[in-house]
Structures are given as structure tokens and as C-alpha cells.
Short mmCIF file of N, CA and C in Angstrom, two decimals:
data_model
loop_
_atom_site.label_atom_id
_atom_site.label_comp_id
_atom_site.label_asym_id
_atom_site.label_seq_id
_atom_site.Cartn_x
_atom_site.Cartn_y
_atom_site.Cartn_z
N UNK A 1 134.36 -205.41 13.17
CA UNK A 1 132.91 -206.02 13.70
C UNK A 1 133.20 -207.29 14.20
N UNK A 2 134.23 -208.21 13.88
CA UNK A 2 134.51 -209.44 14.24
C UNK A 2 135.00 -209.22 15.78
N UNK A 3 136.17 -208.27 15.74
CA UNK A 3 136.89 -207.87 16.88
C UNK A 3 135.95 -207.14 18.02
N UNK A 4 134.99 -206.26 17.40
CA UNK A 4 134.00 -205.61 18.35
C UNK A 4 133.10 -206.76 18.98
N UNK A 5 132.73 -207.69 18.19
CA UNK A 5 131.72 -208.82 18.85
C UNK A 5 132.75 -209.68 19.82
N UNK A 6 133.87 -209.68 19.56
CA UNK A 6 134.68 -210.60 20.62
C UNK A 6 134.88 -209.69 21.91
N UNK A 7 134.85 -208.45 21.85
CA UNK A 7 134.96 -207.82 22.99
C UNK A 7 133.50 -207.54 23.84
N UNK A 8 132.57 -208.01 23.20
CA UNK A 8 130.99 -207.95 23.76
C UNK A 8 130.11 -206.93 22.93
N UNK A 9 130.49 -206.29 21.98
CA UNK A 9 129.91 -205.19 21.20
C UNK A 9 128.62 -206.00 20.65
N UNK A 10 127.29 -205.47 20.70
CA UNK A 10 126.19 -206.03 20.14
C UNK A 10 125.55 -206.93 20.93
N UNK A 11 125.98 -207.15 22.08
CA UNK A 11 125.08 -208.11 22.95
C UNK A 11 125.20 -207.39 24.54
N UNK A 12 123.89 -207.73 25.22
CA UNK A 12 124.05 -207.05 26.60
C UNK A 12 125.15 -208.01 27.43
N UNK A 13 125.68 -207.42 28.42
CA UNK A 13 126.58 -208.07 29.05
C UNK A 13 125.81 -209.08 30.21
N UNK A 14 126.02 -210.57 30.41
CA UNK A 14 125.38 -211.29 31.33
C UNK A 14 125.74 -210.54 32.57
N UNK A 15 124.68 -210.15 33.16
CA UNK A 15 124.83 -209.58 34.53
C UNK A 15 123.46 -209.49 35.15
N UNK A 16 123.64 -209.33 36.62
CA UNK A 16 122.29 -209.42 37.41
C UNK A 16 121.52 -208.01 37.18
N UNK A 17 121.78 -207.18 36.62
CA UNK A 17 121.36 -206.00 36.45
C UNK A 17 121.09 -205.82 34.67
N UNK A 18 119.84 -205.59 34.34
CA UNK A 18 119.64 -205.54 32.87
C UNK A 18 120.48 -204.29 32.29
N UNK A 19 120.77 -204.51 31.06
CA UNK A 19 121.83 -203.58 30.70
C UNK A 19 121.60 -203.49 29.01
N UNK A 20 121.98 -202.24 28.57
CA UNK A 20 121.93 -202.28 27.03
C UNK A 20 123.37 -202.51 26.50
N UNK A 21 123.24 -203.42 25.22
CA UNK A 21 124.41 -203.58 24.68
C UNK A 21 125.33 -202.49 24.11
N UNK A 22 126.59 -202.82 24.35
CA UNK A 22 127.34 -201.55 23.68
C UNK A 22 127.25 -201.70 22.05
N UNK A 23 127.34 -200.62 21.57
CA UNK A 23 126.96 -200.83 19.85
C UNK A 23 128.02 -200.42 19.15
N UNK A 24 128.46 -200.83 18.02
CA UNK A 24 129.56 -200.65 17.24
C UNK A 24 128.97 -200.62 15.68
N UNK A 25 128.93 -199.60 14.82
CA UNK A 25 128.62 -199.30 13.62
C UNK A 25 129.91 -198.98 12.77
N UNK A 26 130.15 -199.94 11.88
CA UNK A 26 131.64 -199.75 11.32
C UNK A 26 131.24 -199.21 9.79
N UNK A 27 131.70 -197.79 9.68
CA UNK A 27 131.47 -197.05 8.39
C UNK A 27 132.51 -197.57 7.37
N UNK A 28 132.43 -197.06 6.08
CA UNK A 28 132.88 -197.65 4.92
C UNK A 28 134.26 -196.72 4.75
N UNK A 29 134.26 -195.18 4.86
CA UNK A 29 135.25 -194.44 4.65
C UNK A 29 136.38 -194.70 5.60
N UNK A 30 137.66 -194.41 5.07
CA UNK A 30 138.74 -194.64 5.88
C UNK A 30 138.99 -193.54 7.15
N UNK A 31 138.63 -192.52 7.00
CA UNK A 31 138.66 -191.42 8.10
C UNK A 31 137.57 -191.84 9.07
N UNK A 32 136.42 -192.17 8.84
CA UNK A 32 135.60 -192.47 9.50
C UNK A 32 135.82 -193.86 10.15
N UNK A 33 136.36 -194.80 9.52
CA UNK A 33 136.72 -196.13 10.03
C UNK A 33 137.87 -195.85 11.22
N UNK A 34 138.57 -195.03 11.04
CA UNK A 34 139.82 -194.78 11.86
C UNK A 34 139.27 -194.10 13.15
N UNK A 35 138.26 -193.09 13.04
CA UNK A 35 137.62 -192.64 14.28
C UNK A 35 136.85 -193.43 14.96
N UNK A 36 136.02 -194.50 14.38
CA UNK A 36 135.40 -195.55 14.99
C UNK A 36 136.23 -196.37 15.74
N UNK A 37 137.27 -196.73 14.93
CA UNK A 37 138.31 -197.77 15.77
C UNK A 37 139.03 -197.03 16.94
N UNK A 38 139.04 -195.70 16.91
CA UNK A 38 139.46 -195.20 18.12
C UNK A 38 138.70 -194.76 19.20
N UNK A 39 137.54 -195.25 18.94
CA UNK A 39 136.28 -195.12 19.81
C UNK A 39 135.69 -193.49 19.82
N UNK A 40 135.98 -192.85 18.92
CA UNK A 40 135.41 -191.66 18.83
C UNK A 40 134.17 -191.43 18.21
N UNK A 41 133.55 -192.35 17.32
CA UNK A 41 132.48 -192.20 16.52
C UNK A 41 131.76 -193.63 16.47
N UNK A 42 130.47 -193.71 16.28
CA UNK A 42 129.83 -194.78 16.02
C UNK A 42 129.79 -195.90 16.89
N UNK A 43 130.08 -195.59 18.17
CA UNK A 43 130.17 -196.65 19.27
C UNK A 43 129.38 -196.03 20.47
N UNK A 44 128.68 -196.84 21.27
CA UNK A 44 128.49 -196.53 22.41
C UNK A 44 128.83 -197.61 23.62
N UNK A 45 128.92 -197.21 24.54
CA UNK A 45 129.83 -197.97 25.77
C UNK A 45 129.43 -197.32 26.87
N UNK A 46 128.96 -198.21 28.08
CA UNK A 46 128.44 -197.94 29.24
C UNK A 46 129.67 -198.16 30.20
N UNK A 47 129.68 -197.56 31.33
CA UNK A 47 130.79 -198.00 32.24
C UNK A 47 131.07 -199.57 32.54
N UNK A 48 129.75 -200.31 32.53
CA UNK A 48 129.63 -201.40 32.86
C UNK A 48 130.60 -202.37 31.81
N UNK A 49 130.23 -201.97 30.37
CA UNK A 49 130.96 -202.52 29.35
C UNK A 49 132.31 -202.22 29.51
N UNK A 50 132.51 -200.81 29.65
CA UNK A 50 133.87 -200.81 29.72
C UNK A 50 134.83 -201.32 30.61
N UNK A 51 134.28 -201.48 31.93
CA UNK A 51 135.09 -202.33 32.99
C UNK A 51 135.08 -203.82 32.41
N UNK A 52 134.18 -204.38 31.67
CA UNK A 52 134.24 -205.70 31.31
C UNK A 52 135.21 -205.78 30.20
N UNK A 53 135.59 -204.52 29.40
CA UNK A 53 136.80 -204.48 28.39
C UNK A 53 138.11 -204.64 29.01
N UNK A 54 138.21 -203.78 30.27
CA UNK A 54 139.63 -203.80 31.17
C UNK A 54 139.59 -205.25 31.86
N UNK A 55 138.61 -205.72 32.17
CA UNK A 55 138.72 -207.14 32.90
C UNK A 55 139.23 -208.10 31.72
N UNK A 56 138.76 -207.91 30.64
CA UNK A 56 139.18 -208.90 29.47
C UNK A 56 140.79 -208.90 29.28
N UNK A 57 141.15 -207.79 29.16
CA UNK A 57 142.54 -207.61 29.08
C UNK A 57 143.38 -207.93 30.41
N UNK A 58 142.92 -207.76 31.34
CA UNK A 58 143.44 -208.15 32.66
C UNK A 58 143.63 -209.65 32.70
N UNK A 59 142.57 -210.38 32.37
CA UNK A 59 142.13 -211.75 32.34
C UNK A 59 143.09 -212.55 31.11
N UNK A 60 144.02 -211.70 30.69
CA UNK A 60 144.84 -212.18 29.38
C UNK A 60 144.08 -212.72 28.25
N UNK A 61 142.95 -211.73 28.09
CA UNK A 61 142.15 -211.85 26.77
C UNK A 61 140.92 -212.68 26.95
N UNK A 62 140.57 -213.13 28.02
CA UNK A 62 139.37 -213.80 28.42
C UNK A 62 138.30 -213.09 29.15
N UNK A 63 137.04 -212.91 28.27
CA UNK A 63 135.85 -212.22 28.89
C UNK A 63 135.24 -213.10 29.81
N UNK A 64 135.17 -212.49 31.14
CA UNK A 64 134.52 -213.34 32.11
C UNK A 64 132.98 -212.61 32.59
N UNK A 65 132.28 -213.26 32.97
CA UNK A 65 130.90 -212.79 33.44
C UNK A 65 131.11 -212.03 34.77
N UNK A 66 130.65 -210.79 34.65
CA UNK A 66 130.91 -209.93 35.91
C UNK A 66 129.79 -210.32 37.30
N UNK A 67 130.35 -210.12 38.44
CA UNK A 67 129.26 -210.42 39.33
C UNK A 67 128.95 -209.16 40.13
N UNK A 68 127.86 -208.99 40.69
CA UNK A 68 127.61 -207.62 41.24
C UNK A 68 127.68 -207.75 42.87
N UNK A 69 127.95 -209.01 43.41
CA UNK A 69 128.09 -208.93 44.96
C UNK A 69 129.28 -210.15 45.30
N UNK A 70 130.11 -209.94 46.26
CA UNK A 70 130.97 -211.06 46.69
C UNK A 70 130.20 -212.04 47.40
N UNK A 71 129.40 -211.59 48.36
CA UNK A 71 128.59 -212.55 49.25
C UNK A 71 127.47 -211.80 49.99
N UNK A 72 126.59 -212.63 50.17
CA UNK A 72 125.15 -212.24 50.83
C UNK A 72 125.18 -212.62 52.41
N UNK A 73 124.86 -211.80 53.05
CA UNK A 73 124.89 -212.04 54.62
C UNK A 73 123.37 -211.91 55.21
N UNK A 74 123.06 -212.71 56.15
CA UNK A 74 121.72 -212.75 56.88
C UNK A 74 122.09 -212.90 58.18
N UNK A 75 121.84 -211.99 59.05
CA UNK A 75 122.11 -211.66 60.30
C UNK A 75 123.50 -211.78 60.73
N UNK A 76 124.51 -211.31 59.70
CA UNK A 76 125.96 -211.30 59.92
C UNK A 76 126.46 -212.67 59.45
N UNK A 77 125.86 -213.46 58.90
CA UNK A 77 126.18 -214.75 58.68
C UNK A 77 126.20 -214.94 57.13
N UNK A 78 127.16 -215.43 56.42
CA UNK A 78 127.15 -215.46 54.97
C UNK A 78 126.20 -216.73 54.31
N UNK A 79 125.13 -216.30 53.45
CA UNK A 79 124.04 -217.29 53.12
C UNK A 79 124.58 -217.73 51.55
N UNK A 80 125.35 -216.94 50.98
CA UNK A 80 125.61 -217.04 49.57
C UNK A 80 127.08 -216.63 49.50
N UNK A 81 128.11 -217.25 48.84
CA UNK A 81 129.56 -216.74 48.63
C UNK A 81 129.80 -216.99 47.22
N UNK A 82 130.40 -216.09 46.45
CA UNK A 82 130.72 -216.28 45.09
C UNK A 82 132.10 -217.28 45.59
N UNK A 83 131.96 -218.40 44.48
CA UNK A 83 132.83 -219.47 44.54
C UNK A 83 134.21 -219.41 44.14
N UNK A 84 134.58 -217.97 43.68
CA UNK A 84 135.83 -217.54 43.03
C UNK A 84 136.07 -218.40 41.86
N UNK A 85 135.18 -218.86 41.16
CA UNK A 85 135.31 -219.53 39.76
C UNK A 85 134.43 -218.58 38.77
N UNK A 86 134.95 -217.62 38.26
CA UNK A 86 134.25 -216.91 37.29
C UNK A 86 133.84 -217.70 36.00
N UNK A 87 132.70 -217.47 35.44
CA UNK A 87 132.23 -217.91 34.23
C UNK A 87 132.89 -217.55 32.90
N UNK A 88 133.67 -218.25 32.15
CA UNK A 88 133.88 -217.68 30.87
C UNK A 88 133.41 -217.51 30.05
N UNK A 89 133.07 -216.22 29.38
CA UNK A 89 132.30 -216.08 28.28
C UNK A 89 132.73 -216.35 27.02
N UNK A 90 134.02 -215.92 26.79
CA UNK A 90 134.64 -216.28 25.28
C UNK A 90 136.17 -215.62 25.47
N UNK A 91 136.79 -216.06 24.53
CA UNK A 91 138.28 -215.51 24.32
C UNK A 91 138.18 -214.42 23.41
N UNK A 92 138.45 -213.27 23.57
CA UNK A 92 138.63 -212.04 23.07
C UNK A 92 139.54 -211.85 22.09
N UNK A 93 140.95 -212.03 22.77
CA UNK A 93 142.29 -211.98 21.99
C UNK A 93 143.24 -212.96 22.54
N UNK A 94 144.31 -213.14 21.89
CA UNK A 94 145.40 -214.04 22.24
C UNK A 94 145.92 -213.59 23.42
N UNK A 95 146.65 -214.51 24.35
CA UNK A 95 147.16 -213.86 25.35
C UNK A 95 148.27 -212.92 25.21
N UNK A 96 149.10 -213.15 24.14
CA UNK A 96 150.45 -212.15 23.79
C UNK A 96 149.65 -210.75 23.35
N UNK A 97 148.36 -210.84 22.81
CA UNK A 97 147.87 -209.60 22.46
C UNK A 97 147.41 -208.59 23.72
N UNK A 98 146.80 -209.49 24.72
CA UNK A 98 146.39 -208.73 26.03
C UNK A 98 147.47 -208.29 26.51
N UNK A 99 148.82 -209.03 26.57
CA UNK A 99 150.11 -208.68 27.12
C UNK A 99 150.42 -207.53 26.66
N UNK A 100 150.34 -207.13 25.23
CA UNK A 100 150.97 -206.04 24.65
C UNK A 100 150.08 -204.96 25.09
N UNK A 101 148.70 -205.12 24.86
CA UNK A 101 147.87 -204.01 25.45
C UNK A 101 148.22 -203.64 26.87
N UNK A 102 148.33 -204.64 27.80
CA UNK A 102 148.62 -204.18 29.06
C UNK A 102 149.95 -203.52 29.12
N UNK A 103 150.84 -203.77 28.28
CA UNK A 103 152.09 -203.17 28.24
C UNK A 103 152.07 -201.38 27.95
N UNK A 104 150.98 -201.35 26.85
CA UNK A 104 150.70 -200.18 26.35
C UNK A 104 149.94 -199.26 27.42
N UNK A 105 148.96 -199.83 28.20
CA UNK A 105 148.15 -199.40 29.12
C UNK A 105 148.85 -198.78 30.13
N UNK A 106 150.00 -199.50 30.75
CA UNK A 106 150.82 -199.33 31.72
C UNK A 106 151.62 -197.98 31.41
N UNK A 107 151.99 -197.88 30.18
CA UNK A 107 152.79 -196.65 29.65
C UNK A 107 151.72 -195.55 29.81
N UNK A 108 150.51 -195.59 29.59
CA UNK A 108 149.57 -194.52 29.53
C UNK A 108 149.44 -194.07 31.05
N UNK A 109 149.69 -194.90 32.00
CA UNK A 109 149.70 -194.47 33.47
C UNK A 109 151.10 -193.92 33.95
N UNK A 110 151.95 -194.54 33.38
CA UNK A 110 153.51 -194.24 33.81
C UNK A 110 153.73 -192.87 32.99
N UNK A 111 153.71 -192.65 31.87
CA UNK A 111 154.31 -191.94 31.18
C UNK A 111 153.24 -190.83 30.20
N UNK A 112 152.07 -191.52 30.16
CA UNK A 112 151.10 -190.92 29.05
C UNK A 112 150.00 -189.97 29.73
N UNK A 113 148.86 -190.02 29.28
CA UNK A 113 147.66 -189.02 29.72
C UNK A 113 147.31 -189.23 30.96
N UNK A 114 147.67 -190.49 31.60
CA UNK A 114 147.08 -190.55 32.99
C UNK A 114 148.11 -190.29 34.13
N UNK A 115 149.60 -189.92 33.57
CA UNK A 115 150.43 -189.86 34.44
C UNK A 115 150.12 -188.75 35.63
N UNK A 116 149.55 -187.50 35.15
CA UNK A 116 149.42 -186.64 36.42
C UNK A 116 148.36 -186.82 37.50
N UNK A 117 147.42 -187.91 36.96
CA UNK A 117 146.45 -188.55 38.04
C UNK A 117 147.17 -189.47 38.85
N UNK A 118 148.04 -190.28 38.53
CA UNK A 118 148.64 -191.26 39.30
C UNK A 118 150.05 -190.83 40.10
N UNK A 119 150.57 -190.00 39.65
CA UNK A 119 151.89 -189.48 40.29
C UNK A 119 151.78 -187.82 40.72
N UNK A 120 152.35 -187.68 41.98
CA UNK A 120 152.40 -186.23 42.56
C UNK A 120 153.32 -185.43 41.71
N UNK A 121 153.63 -184.19 42.30
CA UNK A 121 154.27 -183.29 41.43
C UNK A 121 155.70 -183.63 41.50
N UNK A 122 156.24 -184.41 42.40
CA UNK A 122 157.79 -184.99 42.43
C UNK A 122 157.88 -186.20 41.51
N UNK A 123 156.67 -186.73 40.97
CA UNK A 123 156.77 -187.94 40.30
C UNK A 123 156.65 -189.18 40.80
N UNK A 124 156.27 -189.18 42.22
CA UNK A 124 155.98 -190.42 42.96
C UNK A 124 154.44 -190.88 42.91
N UNK A 125 154.42 -192.00 42.93
CA UNK A 125 153.21 -192.88 42.75
C UNK A 125 152.23 -192.84 43.72
N UNK A 126 151.00 -192.45 43.64
CA UNK A 126 150.13 -192.30 44.43
C UNK A 126 149.80 -193.62 44.94
N UNK A 127 150.17 -194.62 44.23
CA UNK A 127 150.16 -196.28 44.56
C UNK A 127 151.41 -196.77 44.67
N UNK A 128 152.32 -196.58 45.33
CA UNK A 128 153.58 -197.10 45.44
C UNK A 128 153.69 -198.62 45.33
N UNK A 129 154.44 -199.04 44.61
CA UNK A 129 154.65 -200.68 44.28
C UNK A 129 153.39 -201.38 43.57
N UNK A 130 152.57 -200.60 43.26
CA UNK A 130 151.44 -201.23 42.38
C UNK A 130 151.41 -200.64 41.03
N UNK A 131 151.52 -201.45 39.84
CA UNK A 131 151.51 -201.06 38.63
C UNK A 131 150.12 -201.03 38.22
N UNK A 132 149.72 -199.79 37.60
CA UNK A 132 148.39 -199.73 36.95
C UNK A 132 148.37 -199.72 35.41
N UNK A 133 147.60 -200.26 35.00
CA UNK A 133 147.41 -200.31 33.63
C UNK A 133 146.05 -199.47 33.19
N UNK A 134 146.16 -198.56 32.17
CA UNK A 134 144.94 -197.86 32.06
C UNK A 134 144.86 -197.11 30.50
N UNK A 135 143.62 -196.83 30.03
CA UNK A 135 143.49 -196.12 29.00
C UNK A 135 142.52 -195.09 29.32
N UNK A 136 142.78 -193.83 28.68
CA UNK A 136 142.06 -192.56 28.95
C UNK A 136 141.33 -192.45 27.75
N UNK A 137 140.23 -191.42 27.89
CA UNK A 137 139.35 -191.19 26.80
C UNK A 137 138.83 -189.79 27.01
N UNK A 138 138.69 -188.97 26.06
CA UNK A 138 138.01 -187.53 26.31
C UNK A 138 137.36 -187.35 25.10
N UNK A 139 135.91 -187.07 25.30
CA UNK A 139 134.94 -186.55 24.30
C UNK A 139 134.13 -185.52 24.60
N UNK A 140 133.76 -184.57 23.81
CA UNK A 140 132.83 -183.63 23.91
C UNK A 140 131.70 -183.61 23.20
N UNK A 141 130.79 -182.78 23.81
CA UNK A 141 129.34 -182.67 23.40
C UNK A 141 129.14 -181.32 23.38
N UNK A 142 129.53 -180.55 22.27
CA UNK A 142 129.25 -179.05 22.23
C UNK A 142 128.00 -178.67 22.27
N UNK A 143 126.91 -179.57 21.70
CA UNK A 143 125.52 -179.21 21.48
C UNK A 143 124.98 -178.94 23.18
N UNK A 144 125.20 -180.01 23.89
CA UNK A 144 125.11 -180.12 25.32
C UNK A 144 125.87 -179.51 26.25
N UNK A 145 126.89 -178.96 25.68
CA UNK A 145 127.85 -178.15 26.65
C UNK A 145 128.48 -179.16 27.87
N UNK A 146 129.09 -180.32 27.18
CA UNK A 146 129.49 -181.58 28.17
C UNK A 146 130.80 -181.94 27.71
N UNK A 147 131.65 -182.22 28.79
CA UNK A 147 132.87 -182.93 28.29
C UNK A 147 133.03 -184.13 29.13
N UNK A 148 133.49 -185.14 28.55
CA UNK A 148 133.38 -186.55 29.04
C UNK A 148 134.87 -186.91 29.22
N UNK A 149 135.29 -187.56 30.24
CA UNK A 149 136.41 -188.15 30.49
C UNK A 149 136.24 -189.59 30.71
N UNK A 150 137.18 -190.37 30.34
CA UNK A 150 136.94 -191.88 30.65
C UNK A 150 138.31 -192.41 31.31
N UNK A 151 138.29 -193.42 32.21
CA UNK A 151 139.44 -194.11 32.40
C UNK A 151 138.92 -195.47 32.53
N UNK A 152 139.59 -196.53 31.99
CA UNK A 152 139.43 -197.88 32.03
C UNK A 152 140.75 -198.64 32.45
N UNK A 153 140.87 -199.27 33.38
CA UNK A 153 142.15 -200.10 33.76
C UNK A 153 141.71 -201.15 34.94
N UNK A 154 143.13 -201.49 35.22
CA UNK A 154 143.20 -202.59 36.47
C UNK A 154 144.68 -202.69 36.98
N UNK A 155 144.69 -203.40 38.30
CA UNK A 155 145.74 -203.53 38.86
C UNK A 155 145.80 -204.52 39.73
N UNK A 156 147.05 -204.97 40.35
CA UNK A 156 148.32 -204.64 39.71
C UNK A 156 148.61 -205.19 38.19
N UNK A 157 149.02 -204.49 37.37
CA UNK A 157 149.22 -204.77 35.87
C UNK A 157 149.80 -206.31 35.63
N UNK A 158 150.63 -206.74 36.71
CA UNK A 158 151.16 -207.88 36.66
C UNK A 158 150.31 -209.15 36.98
N UNK A 159 149.78 -208.95 37.84
CA UNK A 159 148.89 -209.91 38.55
C UNK A 159 147.27 -209.10 38.91
N UNK A 160 146.63 -209.04 38.03
CA UNK A 160 145.50 -208.06 38.16
C UNK A 160 144.44 -208.67 39.33
N UNK A 161 144.03 -207.76 40.25
CA UNK A 161 143.00 -208.25 41.00
C UNK A 161 141.77 -207.37 40.86
N UNK A 162 141.66 -206.23 40.35
CA UNK A 162 140.65 -205.41 40.33
C UNK A 162 140.64 -204.51 38.82
N UNK A 163 139.57 -204.41 38.16
CA UNK A 163 139.35 -203.72 37.10
C UNK A 163 138.52 -202.54 37.56
N UNK A 164 138.69 -201.53 36.79
CA UNK A 164 137.86 -200.16 37.10
C UNK A 164 137.51 -199.37 35.93
N UNK A 165 136.24 -198.93 36.02
CA UNK A 165 135.87 -197.98 34.85
C UNK A 165 135.50 -196.74 35.39
N UNK A 166 135.80 -195.55 34.98
CA UNK A 166 135.15 -194.25 35.54
C UNK A 166 134.66 -193.55 34.39
N UNK A 167 133.80 -193.00 34.32
CA UNK A 167 133.14 -192.19 33.48
C UNK A 167 132.87 -190.63 34.23
N UNK A 168 133.29 -189.56 33.66
CA UNK A 168 132.86 -188.18 34.51
C UNK A 168 132.39 -187.28 33.47
N UNK A 169 131.34 -186.64 33.66
CA UNK A 169 130.56 -185.75 32.78
C UNK A 169 130.93 -184.42 33.43
N UNK A 170 131.53 -183.53 32.69
CA UNK A 170 131.65 -182.01 33.36
C UNK A 170 131.25 -181.10 32.45
N UNK A 171 130.53 -179.98 33.05
CA UNK A 171 130.29 -178.87 32.03
C UNK A 171 131.62 -177.95 31.93
N UNK A 172 131.54 -176.86 31.27
CA UNK A 172 132.86 -176.27 30.93
C UNK A 172 133.81 -175.74 32.41
N UNK A 173 132.84 -175.84 33.48
CA UNK A 173 133.72 -175.66 34.71
C UNK A 173 134.06 -176.85 35.47
N UNK A 174 135.28 -177.19 35.41
CA UNK A 174 135.89 -178.68 35.61
C UNK A 174 135.65 -178.84 36.98
N UNK A 175 135.37 -180.20 37.65
CA UNK A 175 135.57 -180.52 38.80
C UNK A 175 136.68 -181.43 39.09
N UNK A 176 136.43 -182.80 38.19
CA UNK A 176 137.48 -183.92 38.37
C UNK A 176 137.44 -184.64 36.82
N UNK A 177 138.42 -185.37 36.75
CA UNK A 177 138.45 -185.90 35.49
C UNK A 177 138.50 -187.64 35.94
N UNK A 178 138.15 -188.27 34.86
CA UNK A 178 137.81 -189.77 35.18
C UNK A 178 139.12 -190.45 35.66
N UNK A 179 140.42 -190.14 35.17
CA UNK A 179 141.65 -190.85 35.68
C UNK A 179 141.92 -190.33 37.21
N UNK A 180 141.55 -189.30 37.77
CA UNK A 180 141.56 -188.95 39.02
C UNK A 180 140.67 -189.81 40.06
N UNK A 181 139.43 -189.89 39.60
CA UNK A 181 138.36 -190.82 39.94
C UNK A 181 138.81 -192.27 40.16
N UNK A 182 139.40 -192.58 39.11
CA UNK A 182 139.92 -194.17 38.99
C UNK A 182 140.94 -194.34 39.81
N UNK A 183 141.87 -193.45 40.07
CA UNK A 183 142.98 -193.38 41.00
C UNK A 183 142.57 -193.47 42.33
N UNK A 184 141.57 -192.74 42.82
CA UNK A 184 140.87 -192.63 44.10
C UNK A 184 140.03 -194.17 44.44
N UNK A 185 139.70 -194.79 43.34
CA UNK A 185 138.93 -195.96 43.57
C UNK A 185 139.94 -196.90 43.82
N UNK A 186 141.21 -196.90 43.01
CA UNK A 186 142.10 -197.93 43.35
C UNK A 186 142.71 -197.66 44.59
N UNK A 187 142.88 -196.63 45.03
CA UNK A 187 143.78 -196.25 46.34
C UNK A 187 142.73 -196.87 47.23
N UNK A 188 141.48 -196.75 47.42
CA UNK A 188 140.46 -197.07 48.33
C UNK A 188 140.55 -198.49 48.48
N UNK A 189 140.63 -199.49 47.15
CA UNK A 189 140.45 -200.69 47.15
C UNK A 189 141.93 -201.36 47.79
N UNK A 190 142.78 -200.84 47.38
CA UNK A 190 144.09 -201.21 47.97
C UNK A 190 144.41 -201.18 49.63
N UNK A 191 143.99 -199.80 49.72
CA UNK A 191 143.84 -199.22 51.34
C UNK A 191 143.06 -200.41 52.09
N UNK A 192 142.02 -200.53 51.53
CA UNK A 192 141.32 -201.57 52.36
C UNK A 192 141.84 -202.94 52.51
N UNK A 193 142.69 -203.26 51.72
CA UNK A 193 143.39 -204.42 51.55
C UNK A 193 144.84 -204.56 52.56
N UNK A 194 145.00 -203.10 53.01
CA UNK A 194 146.22 -203.06 53.77
C UNK A 194 147.45 -202.59 52.88
N UNK A 195 147.01 -202.17 51.88
CA UNK A 195 148.51 -202.00 50.88
C UNK A 195 148.73 -200.73 50.94
N UNK A 196 149.89 -200.03 50.46
CA UNK A 196 150.33 -198.68 50.55
C UNK A 196 149.38 -197.94 49.56
N UNK A 197 149.21 -196.74 49.67
CA UNK A 197 148.67 -195.83 48.72
C UNK A 197 147.34 -195.13 49.53
#
């Protein structure tokens, strides 16, 4: 419960848009506890809260207040600009812990459950020269006949610029999974900045 609170569970995210707090209910039994710790039960999480989790790890364990816009223009001229000094909300984990999580998340993209989304059939990265750190998730709702896939991550892993969260809900006829959507988001972001991919 303490760790969940450090990552923002139980309180709305300070944001320009009203949002529901991510919830965490920790059960007593060891199996139920393990499932909850893995994110499979007794929790709720919005994409906004998920990207906040990714950003916290990217910022070496420091939770920052998210912003909704970088600047506001009037007649093509900026009337408000984000000052590039994000508001620190709290330290969630030690920098060493965030570094170890980053290493594990990088492994997920390089060799784990997100590998096929971020590499072509020959094994070449869709984002050459950019190390992506990410975490996947898969849940099913048999009653509603829905299949949920998640991806939360950031890039470049060594010097993060952007955090992403993708949630895709499919019926039994698959269209796209969240890691693929996150890959496309990252490719678009880096292409706009003139980077390969």
C-alpha cells in the first residue's frame, strides 16, 4: 500500500483534466497478493496514470506533474509557454531502483514480450539507435468478450525524452496490440524530431 501510494495510487493525478484516482486494494491471501502485485487483480489504472508511472521511472524515480500542452498560441504567436521546469510531486523510488526497473523494461523491448512489436522479422529495430524501455500487460474480460493489451514505456531509455502509455481493447477478432501502437507513437515522435525510425 505504501509503494502504491508512492506511485500515485489512491489520489487523482494533478492534471488540467479531472481524472479518477488509480485504485489499489491489497488482499490478505498470498496468491491474491501476488496477483495484485503483478497488476492482475484489485487495481484500476487509467492510461494517464499509466504514463505517469512510466514517467516516474524515466525521471529516475521522481513523480512529476504532467502537462497537457507545451504552449498556447494566439494568432500564431505564443501567449503561454511551458517553462521546462516540471513540478515535482514526490520521490516514488530510489534512483538505483528506477535504474534497475529501466534495465528490466529495456529487456522487455529487446528480448521479451514487446520484441516483435519493436523489431522487424530480421531483428532490426524500428527505432534504430533509440533504446526503448517498456512494460507490457494483457488482461481478458470473458464476460464482455474483450481482450486488453497495455504498453507503458519511455525513450530513449538512457536519457528519456518522452513517456507513452497505450491501452487497446479488442474483441476476439484482433486488430492491433498496445505495444505496436506504442511503437508507432514513438516512431512518430522521433520522426517529427528528425530522428531515424
